[in-house]
XYZ file of C-alpha atoms in Angstrom:
502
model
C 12.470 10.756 29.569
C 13.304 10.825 25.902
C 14.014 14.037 24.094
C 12.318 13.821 20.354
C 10.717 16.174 17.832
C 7.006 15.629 18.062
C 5.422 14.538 14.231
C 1.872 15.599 13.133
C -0.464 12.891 12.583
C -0.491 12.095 8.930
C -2.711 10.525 6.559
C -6.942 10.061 8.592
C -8.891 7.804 9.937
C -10.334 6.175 7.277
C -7.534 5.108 5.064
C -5.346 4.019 8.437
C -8.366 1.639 9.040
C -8.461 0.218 5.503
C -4.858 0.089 4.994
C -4.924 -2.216 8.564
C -7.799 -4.583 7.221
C -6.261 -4.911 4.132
C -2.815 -5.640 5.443
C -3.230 -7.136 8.417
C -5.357 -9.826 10.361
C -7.416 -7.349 12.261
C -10.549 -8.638 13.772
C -9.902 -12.377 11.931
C -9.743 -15.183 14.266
C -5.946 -16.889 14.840
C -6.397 -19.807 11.875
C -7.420 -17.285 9.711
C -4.495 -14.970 10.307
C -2.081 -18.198 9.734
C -3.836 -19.028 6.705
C -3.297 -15.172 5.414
C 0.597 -15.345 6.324
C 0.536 -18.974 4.443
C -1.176 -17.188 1.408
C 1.014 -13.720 1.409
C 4.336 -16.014 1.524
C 2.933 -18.653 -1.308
C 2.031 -14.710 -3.321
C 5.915 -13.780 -2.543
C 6.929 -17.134 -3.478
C 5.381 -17.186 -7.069
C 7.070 -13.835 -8.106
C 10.902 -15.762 -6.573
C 10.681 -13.395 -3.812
C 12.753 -15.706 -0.926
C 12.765 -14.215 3.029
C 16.795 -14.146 3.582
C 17.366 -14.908 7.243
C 20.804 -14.969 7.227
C 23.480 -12.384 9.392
C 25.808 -11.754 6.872
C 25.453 -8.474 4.574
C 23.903 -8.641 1.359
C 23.542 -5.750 -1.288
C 19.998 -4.851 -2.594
C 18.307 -2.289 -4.580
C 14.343 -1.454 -2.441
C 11.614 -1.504 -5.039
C 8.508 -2.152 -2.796
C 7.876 -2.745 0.713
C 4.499 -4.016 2.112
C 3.229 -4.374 5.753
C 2.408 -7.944 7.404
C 2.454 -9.867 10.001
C 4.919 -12.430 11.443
C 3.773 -15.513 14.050
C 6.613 -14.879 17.037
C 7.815 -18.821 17.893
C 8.953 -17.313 21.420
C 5.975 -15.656 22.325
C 3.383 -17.635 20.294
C 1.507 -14.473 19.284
C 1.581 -12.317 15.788
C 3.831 -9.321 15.475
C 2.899 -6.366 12.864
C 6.343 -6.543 10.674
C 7.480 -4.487 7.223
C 8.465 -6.879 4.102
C 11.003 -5.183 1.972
C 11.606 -6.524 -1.567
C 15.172 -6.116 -3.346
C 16.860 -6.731 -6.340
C 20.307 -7.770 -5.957
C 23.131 -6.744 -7.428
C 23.219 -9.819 -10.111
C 19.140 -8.951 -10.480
C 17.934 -11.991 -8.155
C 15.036 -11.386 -5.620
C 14.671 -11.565 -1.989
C 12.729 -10.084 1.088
C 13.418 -9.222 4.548
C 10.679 -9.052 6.821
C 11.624 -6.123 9.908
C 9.494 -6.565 13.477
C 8.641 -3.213 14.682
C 6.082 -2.101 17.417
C 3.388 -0.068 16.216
C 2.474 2.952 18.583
C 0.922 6.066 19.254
C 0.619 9.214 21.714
C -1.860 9.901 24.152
C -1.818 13.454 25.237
C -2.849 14.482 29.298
C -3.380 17.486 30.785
C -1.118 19.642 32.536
C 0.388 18.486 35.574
C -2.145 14.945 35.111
C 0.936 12.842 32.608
C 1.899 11.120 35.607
C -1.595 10.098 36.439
C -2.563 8.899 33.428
C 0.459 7.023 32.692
C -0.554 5.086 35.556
C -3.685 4.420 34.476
C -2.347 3.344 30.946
C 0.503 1.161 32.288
C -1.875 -0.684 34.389
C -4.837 -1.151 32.129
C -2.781 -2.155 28.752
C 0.038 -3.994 31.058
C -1.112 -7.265 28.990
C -0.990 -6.053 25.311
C 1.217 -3.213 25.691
C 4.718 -4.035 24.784
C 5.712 -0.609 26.671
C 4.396 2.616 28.058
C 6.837 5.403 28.358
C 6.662 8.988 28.733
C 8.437 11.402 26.210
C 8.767 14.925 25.499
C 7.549 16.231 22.049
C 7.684 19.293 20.525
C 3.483 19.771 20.186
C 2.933 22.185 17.825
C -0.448 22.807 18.674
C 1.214 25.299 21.226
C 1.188 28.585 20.692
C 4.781 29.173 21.735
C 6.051 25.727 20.488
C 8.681 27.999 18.573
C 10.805 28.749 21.541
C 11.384 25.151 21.958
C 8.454 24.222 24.924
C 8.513 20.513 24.913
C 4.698 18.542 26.672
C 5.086 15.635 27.943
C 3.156 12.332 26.385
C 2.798 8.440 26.871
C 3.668 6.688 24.094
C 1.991 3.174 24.307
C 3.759 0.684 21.904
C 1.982 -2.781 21.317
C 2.967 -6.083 19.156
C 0.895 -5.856 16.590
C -1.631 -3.354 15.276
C -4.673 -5.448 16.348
C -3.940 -4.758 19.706
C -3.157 -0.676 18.717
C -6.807 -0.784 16.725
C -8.526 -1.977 20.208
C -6.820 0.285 22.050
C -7.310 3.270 19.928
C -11.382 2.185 19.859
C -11.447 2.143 23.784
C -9.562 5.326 24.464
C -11.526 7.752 21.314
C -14.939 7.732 23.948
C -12.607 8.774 26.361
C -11.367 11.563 24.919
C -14.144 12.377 23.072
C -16.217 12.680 26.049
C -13.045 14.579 28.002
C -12.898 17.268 25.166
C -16.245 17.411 25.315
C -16.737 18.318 29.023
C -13.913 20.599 28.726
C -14.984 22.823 26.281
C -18.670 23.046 28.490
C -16.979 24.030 31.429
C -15.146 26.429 29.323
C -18.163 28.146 28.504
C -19.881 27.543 31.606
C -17.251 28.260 34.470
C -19.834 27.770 37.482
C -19.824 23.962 36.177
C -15.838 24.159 37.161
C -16.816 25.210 40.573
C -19.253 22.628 41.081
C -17.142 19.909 40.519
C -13.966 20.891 42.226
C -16.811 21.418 45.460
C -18.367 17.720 44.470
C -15.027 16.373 44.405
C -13.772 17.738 47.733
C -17.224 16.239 49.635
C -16.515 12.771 47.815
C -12.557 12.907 49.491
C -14.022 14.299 52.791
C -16.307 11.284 52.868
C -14.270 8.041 50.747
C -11.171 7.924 52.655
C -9.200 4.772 51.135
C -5.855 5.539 49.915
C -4.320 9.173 50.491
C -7.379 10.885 50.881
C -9.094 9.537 47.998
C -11.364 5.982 47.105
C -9.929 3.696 44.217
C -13.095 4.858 42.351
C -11.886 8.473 42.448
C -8.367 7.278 42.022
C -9.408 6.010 38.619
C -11.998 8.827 37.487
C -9.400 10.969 38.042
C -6.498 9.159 35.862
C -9.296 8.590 33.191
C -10.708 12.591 33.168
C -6.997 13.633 32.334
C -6.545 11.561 28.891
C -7.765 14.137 26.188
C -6.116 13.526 23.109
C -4.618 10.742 21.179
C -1.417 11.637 18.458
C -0.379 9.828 15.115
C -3.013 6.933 15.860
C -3.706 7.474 12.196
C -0.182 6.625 11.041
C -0.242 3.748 8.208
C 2.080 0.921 9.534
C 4.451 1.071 6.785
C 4.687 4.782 6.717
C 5.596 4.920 10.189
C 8.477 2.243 10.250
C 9.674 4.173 6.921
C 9.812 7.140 8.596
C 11.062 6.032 12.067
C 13.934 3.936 10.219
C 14.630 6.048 7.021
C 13.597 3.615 4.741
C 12.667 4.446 1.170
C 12.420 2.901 -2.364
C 14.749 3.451 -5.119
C 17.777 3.170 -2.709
C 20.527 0.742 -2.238
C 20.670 -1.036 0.983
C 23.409 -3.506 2.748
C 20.881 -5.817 4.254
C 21.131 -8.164 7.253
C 18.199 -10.930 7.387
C 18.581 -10.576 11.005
C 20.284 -8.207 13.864
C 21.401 -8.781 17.600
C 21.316 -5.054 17.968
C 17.522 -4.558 16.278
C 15.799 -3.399 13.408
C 17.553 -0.203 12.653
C 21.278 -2.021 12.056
C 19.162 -4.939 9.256
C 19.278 -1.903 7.144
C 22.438 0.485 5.981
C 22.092 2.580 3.107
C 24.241 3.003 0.446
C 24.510 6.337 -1.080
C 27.858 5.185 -2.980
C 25.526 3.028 -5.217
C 23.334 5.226 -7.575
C 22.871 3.525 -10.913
C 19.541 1.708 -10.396
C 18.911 -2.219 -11.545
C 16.914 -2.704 -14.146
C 13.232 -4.382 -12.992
C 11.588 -6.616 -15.508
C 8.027 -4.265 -16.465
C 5.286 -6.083 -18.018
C 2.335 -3.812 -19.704
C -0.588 -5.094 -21.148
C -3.739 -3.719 -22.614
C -6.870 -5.902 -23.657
C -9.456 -5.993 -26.219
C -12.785 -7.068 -25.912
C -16.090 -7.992 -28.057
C -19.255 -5.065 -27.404
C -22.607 -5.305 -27.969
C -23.322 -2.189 -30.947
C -23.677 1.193 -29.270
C -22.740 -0.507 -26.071
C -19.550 -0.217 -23.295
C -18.144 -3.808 -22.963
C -19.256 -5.810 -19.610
C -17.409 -8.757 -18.546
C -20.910 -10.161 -17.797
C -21.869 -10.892 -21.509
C -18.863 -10.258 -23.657
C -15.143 -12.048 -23.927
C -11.691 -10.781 -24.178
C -10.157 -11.693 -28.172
C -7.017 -10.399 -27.774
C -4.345 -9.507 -25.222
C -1.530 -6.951 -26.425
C 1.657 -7.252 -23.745
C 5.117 -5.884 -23.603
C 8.181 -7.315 -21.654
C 11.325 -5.498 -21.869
C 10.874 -4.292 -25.231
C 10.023 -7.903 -26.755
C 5.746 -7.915 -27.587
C 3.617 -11.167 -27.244
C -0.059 -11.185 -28.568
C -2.283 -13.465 -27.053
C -5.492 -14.158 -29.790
C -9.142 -15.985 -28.741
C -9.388 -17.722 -31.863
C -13.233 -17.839 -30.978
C -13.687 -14.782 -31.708
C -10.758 -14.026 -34.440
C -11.521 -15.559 -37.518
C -8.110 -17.017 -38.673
C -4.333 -17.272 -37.251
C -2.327 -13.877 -37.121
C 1.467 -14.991 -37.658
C 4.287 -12.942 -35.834
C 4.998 -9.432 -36.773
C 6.337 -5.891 -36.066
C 4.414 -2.954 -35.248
C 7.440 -0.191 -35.056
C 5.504 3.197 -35.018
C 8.973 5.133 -34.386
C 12.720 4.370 -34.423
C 13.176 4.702 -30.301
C 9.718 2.506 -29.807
C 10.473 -0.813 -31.188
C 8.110 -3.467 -31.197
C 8.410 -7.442 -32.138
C 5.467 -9.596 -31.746
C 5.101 -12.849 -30.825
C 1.566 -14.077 -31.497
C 0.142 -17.207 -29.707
C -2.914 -18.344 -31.413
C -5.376 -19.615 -28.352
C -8.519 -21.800 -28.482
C -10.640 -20.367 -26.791
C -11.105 -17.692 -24.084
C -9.827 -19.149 -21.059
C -6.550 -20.876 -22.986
C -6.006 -17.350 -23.430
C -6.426 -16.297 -19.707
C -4.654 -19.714 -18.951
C -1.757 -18.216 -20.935
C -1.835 -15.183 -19.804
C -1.778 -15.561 -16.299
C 1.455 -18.323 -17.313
C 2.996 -16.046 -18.807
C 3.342 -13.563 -15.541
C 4.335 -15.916 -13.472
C 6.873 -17.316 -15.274
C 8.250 -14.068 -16.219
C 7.710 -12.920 -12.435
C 7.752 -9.159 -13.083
C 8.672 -6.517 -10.474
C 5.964 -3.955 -12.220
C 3.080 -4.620 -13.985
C 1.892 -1.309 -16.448
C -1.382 -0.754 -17.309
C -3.542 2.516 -18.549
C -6.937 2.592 -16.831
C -6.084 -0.818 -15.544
C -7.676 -0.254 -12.326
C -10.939 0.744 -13.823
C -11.007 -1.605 -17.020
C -8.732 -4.002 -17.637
C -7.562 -5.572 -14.229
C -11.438 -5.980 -12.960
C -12.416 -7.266 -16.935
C -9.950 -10.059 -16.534
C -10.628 -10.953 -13.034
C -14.537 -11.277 -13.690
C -13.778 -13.323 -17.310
C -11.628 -15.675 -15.058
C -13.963 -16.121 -12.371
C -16.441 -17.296 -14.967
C -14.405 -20.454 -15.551
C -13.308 -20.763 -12.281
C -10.136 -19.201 -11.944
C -9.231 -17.083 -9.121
C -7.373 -14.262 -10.298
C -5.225 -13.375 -6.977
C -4.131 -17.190 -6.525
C -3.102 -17.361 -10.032
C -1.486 -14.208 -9.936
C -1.812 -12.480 -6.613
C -3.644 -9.651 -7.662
C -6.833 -8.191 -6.144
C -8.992 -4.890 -5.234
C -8.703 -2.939 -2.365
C -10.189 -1.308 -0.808
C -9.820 2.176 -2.606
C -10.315 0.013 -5.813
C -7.209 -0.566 -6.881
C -5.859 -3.548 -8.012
C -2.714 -4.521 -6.023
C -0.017 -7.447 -5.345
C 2.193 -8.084 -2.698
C 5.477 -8.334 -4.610
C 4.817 -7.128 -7.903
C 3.847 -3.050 -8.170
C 0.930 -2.041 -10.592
C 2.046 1.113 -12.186
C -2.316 2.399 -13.549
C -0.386 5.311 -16.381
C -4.113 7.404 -16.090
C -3.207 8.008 -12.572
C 0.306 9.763 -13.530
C -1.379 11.424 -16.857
C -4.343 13.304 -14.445
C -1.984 13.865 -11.834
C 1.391 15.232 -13.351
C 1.220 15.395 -17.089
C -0.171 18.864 -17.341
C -2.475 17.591 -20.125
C -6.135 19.506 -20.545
C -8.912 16.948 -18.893
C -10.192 16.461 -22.571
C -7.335 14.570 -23.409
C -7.017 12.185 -21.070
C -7.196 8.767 -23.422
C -4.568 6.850 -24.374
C -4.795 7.978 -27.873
C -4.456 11.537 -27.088
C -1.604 11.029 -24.887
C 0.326 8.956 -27.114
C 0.023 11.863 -29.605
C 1.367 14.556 -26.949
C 4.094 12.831 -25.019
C 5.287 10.125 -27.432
C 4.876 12.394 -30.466
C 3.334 9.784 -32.925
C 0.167 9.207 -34.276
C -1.036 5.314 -32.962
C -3.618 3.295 -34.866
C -7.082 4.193 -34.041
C -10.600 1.940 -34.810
C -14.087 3.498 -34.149
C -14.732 1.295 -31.256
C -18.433 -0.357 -32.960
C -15.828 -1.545 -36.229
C -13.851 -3.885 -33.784
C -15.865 -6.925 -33.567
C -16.479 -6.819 -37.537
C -13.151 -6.360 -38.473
C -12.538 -9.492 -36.098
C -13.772 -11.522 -38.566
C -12.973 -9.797 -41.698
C -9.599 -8.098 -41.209
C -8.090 -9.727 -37.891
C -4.565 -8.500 -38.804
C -5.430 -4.812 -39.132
C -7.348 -5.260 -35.426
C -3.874 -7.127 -34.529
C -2.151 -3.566 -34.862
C -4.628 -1.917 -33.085
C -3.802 -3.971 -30.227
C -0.653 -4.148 -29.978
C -0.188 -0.417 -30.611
C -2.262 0.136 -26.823
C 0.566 -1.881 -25.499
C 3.482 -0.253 -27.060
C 2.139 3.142 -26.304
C 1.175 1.709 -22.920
C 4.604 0.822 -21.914
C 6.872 3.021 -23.459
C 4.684 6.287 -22.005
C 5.514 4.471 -18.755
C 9.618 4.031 -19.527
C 9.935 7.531 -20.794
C 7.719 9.701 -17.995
C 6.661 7.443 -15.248
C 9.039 4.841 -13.746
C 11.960 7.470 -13.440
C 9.721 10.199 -11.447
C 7.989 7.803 -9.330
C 11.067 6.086 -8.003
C 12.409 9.341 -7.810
C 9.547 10.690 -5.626
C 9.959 7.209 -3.887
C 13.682 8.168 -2.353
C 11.964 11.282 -0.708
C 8.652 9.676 0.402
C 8.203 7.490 3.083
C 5.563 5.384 0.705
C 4.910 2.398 -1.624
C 5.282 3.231 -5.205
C 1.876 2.619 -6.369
C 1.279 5.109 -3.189
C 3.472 7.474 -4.383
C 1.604 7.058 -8.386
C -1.808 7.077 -6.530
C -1.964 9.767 -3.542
């Protein structure tokens, strides 16, 4: 048996069942889960993000890793896998994609492991890649201190469809084990009963050493009565089992004779971090008077975005009332900002060029402020009105916890950072009020029911408006949040947009 320090289970039930759906093909039927590995490598493929196969060592920088799935030529099944996305040292793109066996613990009683191993090794013998037995450190015991070690089975599986129909077929187990337990606890005479009602069934059942196969197997099944790290997130569990995090340096191998924990070798040499291309946007959008916007009725007329320092303005000359011509909008020394305006028909040229625009720039973040609330779900709803899906274009869509995620590229929402970590009062929460505190300058501000007016009679002034969102926008993110999160990243066995978001 192996010796290993026993982990708590970490995150719940809930978000280890959404993070699965969402990730995985759990409960879809095998063309669907084809088609979904078709779609998440077409996603990968739009933002340059390559799988490198190769043996030989390549240098990369980790800025996001996601879980998936991988279709196994050799033993035509699927097999849960992590993609990790690099840059490289000359700031070129790949992925490597790293099989490893989801598990978890099932705990027995006293003196029972070997039984129910039994029982486990025969039942899952055809989707369990293995069943061992290991001793953990369970800190559940009292005297776990002095270094008492309990025995478990560990049942590993290939992919964590087979781990979520396990898990559902062993809970009533131990739910209903736990549950008799703690009766006979507080009833003892039931105790006595049963040992007497089991030694009448052996007197009487004599099949193999004294007892029937039906007794055989009650017996196995009575001593499972807890299961351990069940509720483990995929890609939390491979970081943690193979040290992986973000904002680290990494000699990769695309593939390893020796497994998955030699296609990765850190390198803590390396410390000056690549510089990811970081694309933040903001929107504007008509209102009815006295009303909150709704991508139902009303259209976006501008889109304010910021690459690298260099602005772009996108207009809906539908709603503006004349060109706007390139300009600057330079609120301080250390927050330049040069605008290029394109001058668009019509609301969907705009969204046309919009969504253009991010894939040919292919960035590695994507900023927003309230993005997950406002402005992702706005443009996704004014895009599905002309036909255009939003995650093929782009590859981004809602979650489950409603946030609005991509494979490759990491959406960076600055609200979540500002409630979390700023230290501001709840009051002053917009982006207005932030600006003011952490960048130290006063932005433009409009009373909200001037906007659409001064569309059509002072489109330049609204122009500034704009673009001052998306200078504020991404510069709050460059000065407090990409440096802390990826910081947070090289100690936390999570995504980044985890790491903003938890």
């Amino acid at each position: 048996m192996e010796e290993e320090e026993f982990e708590e289970n970490a995150g719940n039930n809930d978000d280890f069942t959404e993070d699965v759906v969402a990730s995985t093909g759990l409960g879809l039927s095998f063309e669907k889960r084809l088609e979904r590995l078709s779609q998440s490598d077409r996603i990968d493929q739009l933002y340059g993000c390559l799988r490198y196969s190769a043996f030989e060592e390549r240098i990369g920088w980790l800025y996001n890793l996601q879980p998936c799935e991988l279709f196994d030529e050799d033993r035509r099944r699927f097999v849960s896998a992590l993609d990790l996305y690099f840059i490289g040292e000359i700031g070129d793109r790949f992925k490597i994609s790293i099989v490893y066996p989801p598990y978890f613990y099932v705990g027995a009683k006293l003196g029972r492991e070997n039984d129910v191993y039994a029982y486990l090794s025969k039942r899952y013998h055809n989707r369990c890649l293995s069943c061992d037995l290991l001793a953990k450190e369970d800190l559940d015991l009292p005297n776990h201190l002095a270094g008492i070690q309990r025995t478990f089975i560990r049942l590993r599986f290939h992919d964590i469809d087979d781990l979520m129909k396990a898990r559902k077929e062993l809970q009533p187990i131990v739910k209903r084990n736990t549950e008799r337990e703690k009766e006979q606890e507080s009833r003892p005479e039931l105790a006595v009963l049963k040992r007497a009602a089991s030694s009448n069934s052996r007197g009487s059942d004599l099949v193999v050493d004294g007892l029937s196969n039906a007794n055989v197997a009650e017996k196995q099944i009575d001593g499972i009565i807890e299961l351990r790290e069940f509720d483990v997130p995929y890609h939390i569990r491979v970081c943690i089992d193979l040290k992986i995090n973000v904002g680290l340096w990494y000699g990769i191998r695309g593939q390893s004779s020796s497994g998955p924990q030699n296609q990765l070798v850190l390198k803590p040499e390396l410390i000056e971090q690549p510089e990811p291309i970081i694309f933040a946007f903001d929107i504007e959008c008509t209102k009815m008077p006295l009303k909150f916007p709704t991508a139902v009725s009303d259209q976006i007329m501008m889109i304010s975005y910021m690459v690298d320092t260099q602005g772009y303005l996108i207009i809906n000359r539908e709603i503006i009332s004349q060109d706007i011509d390139d300009f600057e909008y330079t609120p301080k020394k250390e927050y330049p900002g040069q605008f290029h305006v394109f001058n668009e028909t019509n609301e969907l040229e705009l969204l046309k060029r919009f969504f253009n625009h991010i894939v040919d720039v292919k960035p590695h973040i994507l900023v927003t402020y309230n993005g997950d609330s406002f402005d992702m779900p706005f443009v996704e709803q004014r895009a599905q009105f002309y036909g255009l899906n939003m995650f093929n274009e782009i590859g981004f869509r809602k979650d489950s916890q409603d946030c609005y995620l991509c494979r490759p590229c990491i959406h960076m929402d600055c609200i979540k950072w500002v409630k979390r970590d700023s230290y501001l009062p709840v009051g002053s929460h917009g982006l207005k009020a932030v600006t003011k505190a952490k960048l130290r300058y006063n932005p433009i501000e409009i009373d909200p029911e001037d906007m659409c007016r001064l569309a059509v009679e002072q489109p330049q002034t609204l122009s500034n408006y704009s673009v001052s969102d998306a200078v504020a926008t991404y510069y709050l993110y460059m000065k407090y949040v990409h440096t802390f999160i990826f910081a947070l990243g090289t100690i936390i066995p999570m995504r980044p947009d985890e790491v903003l978001r938890k």
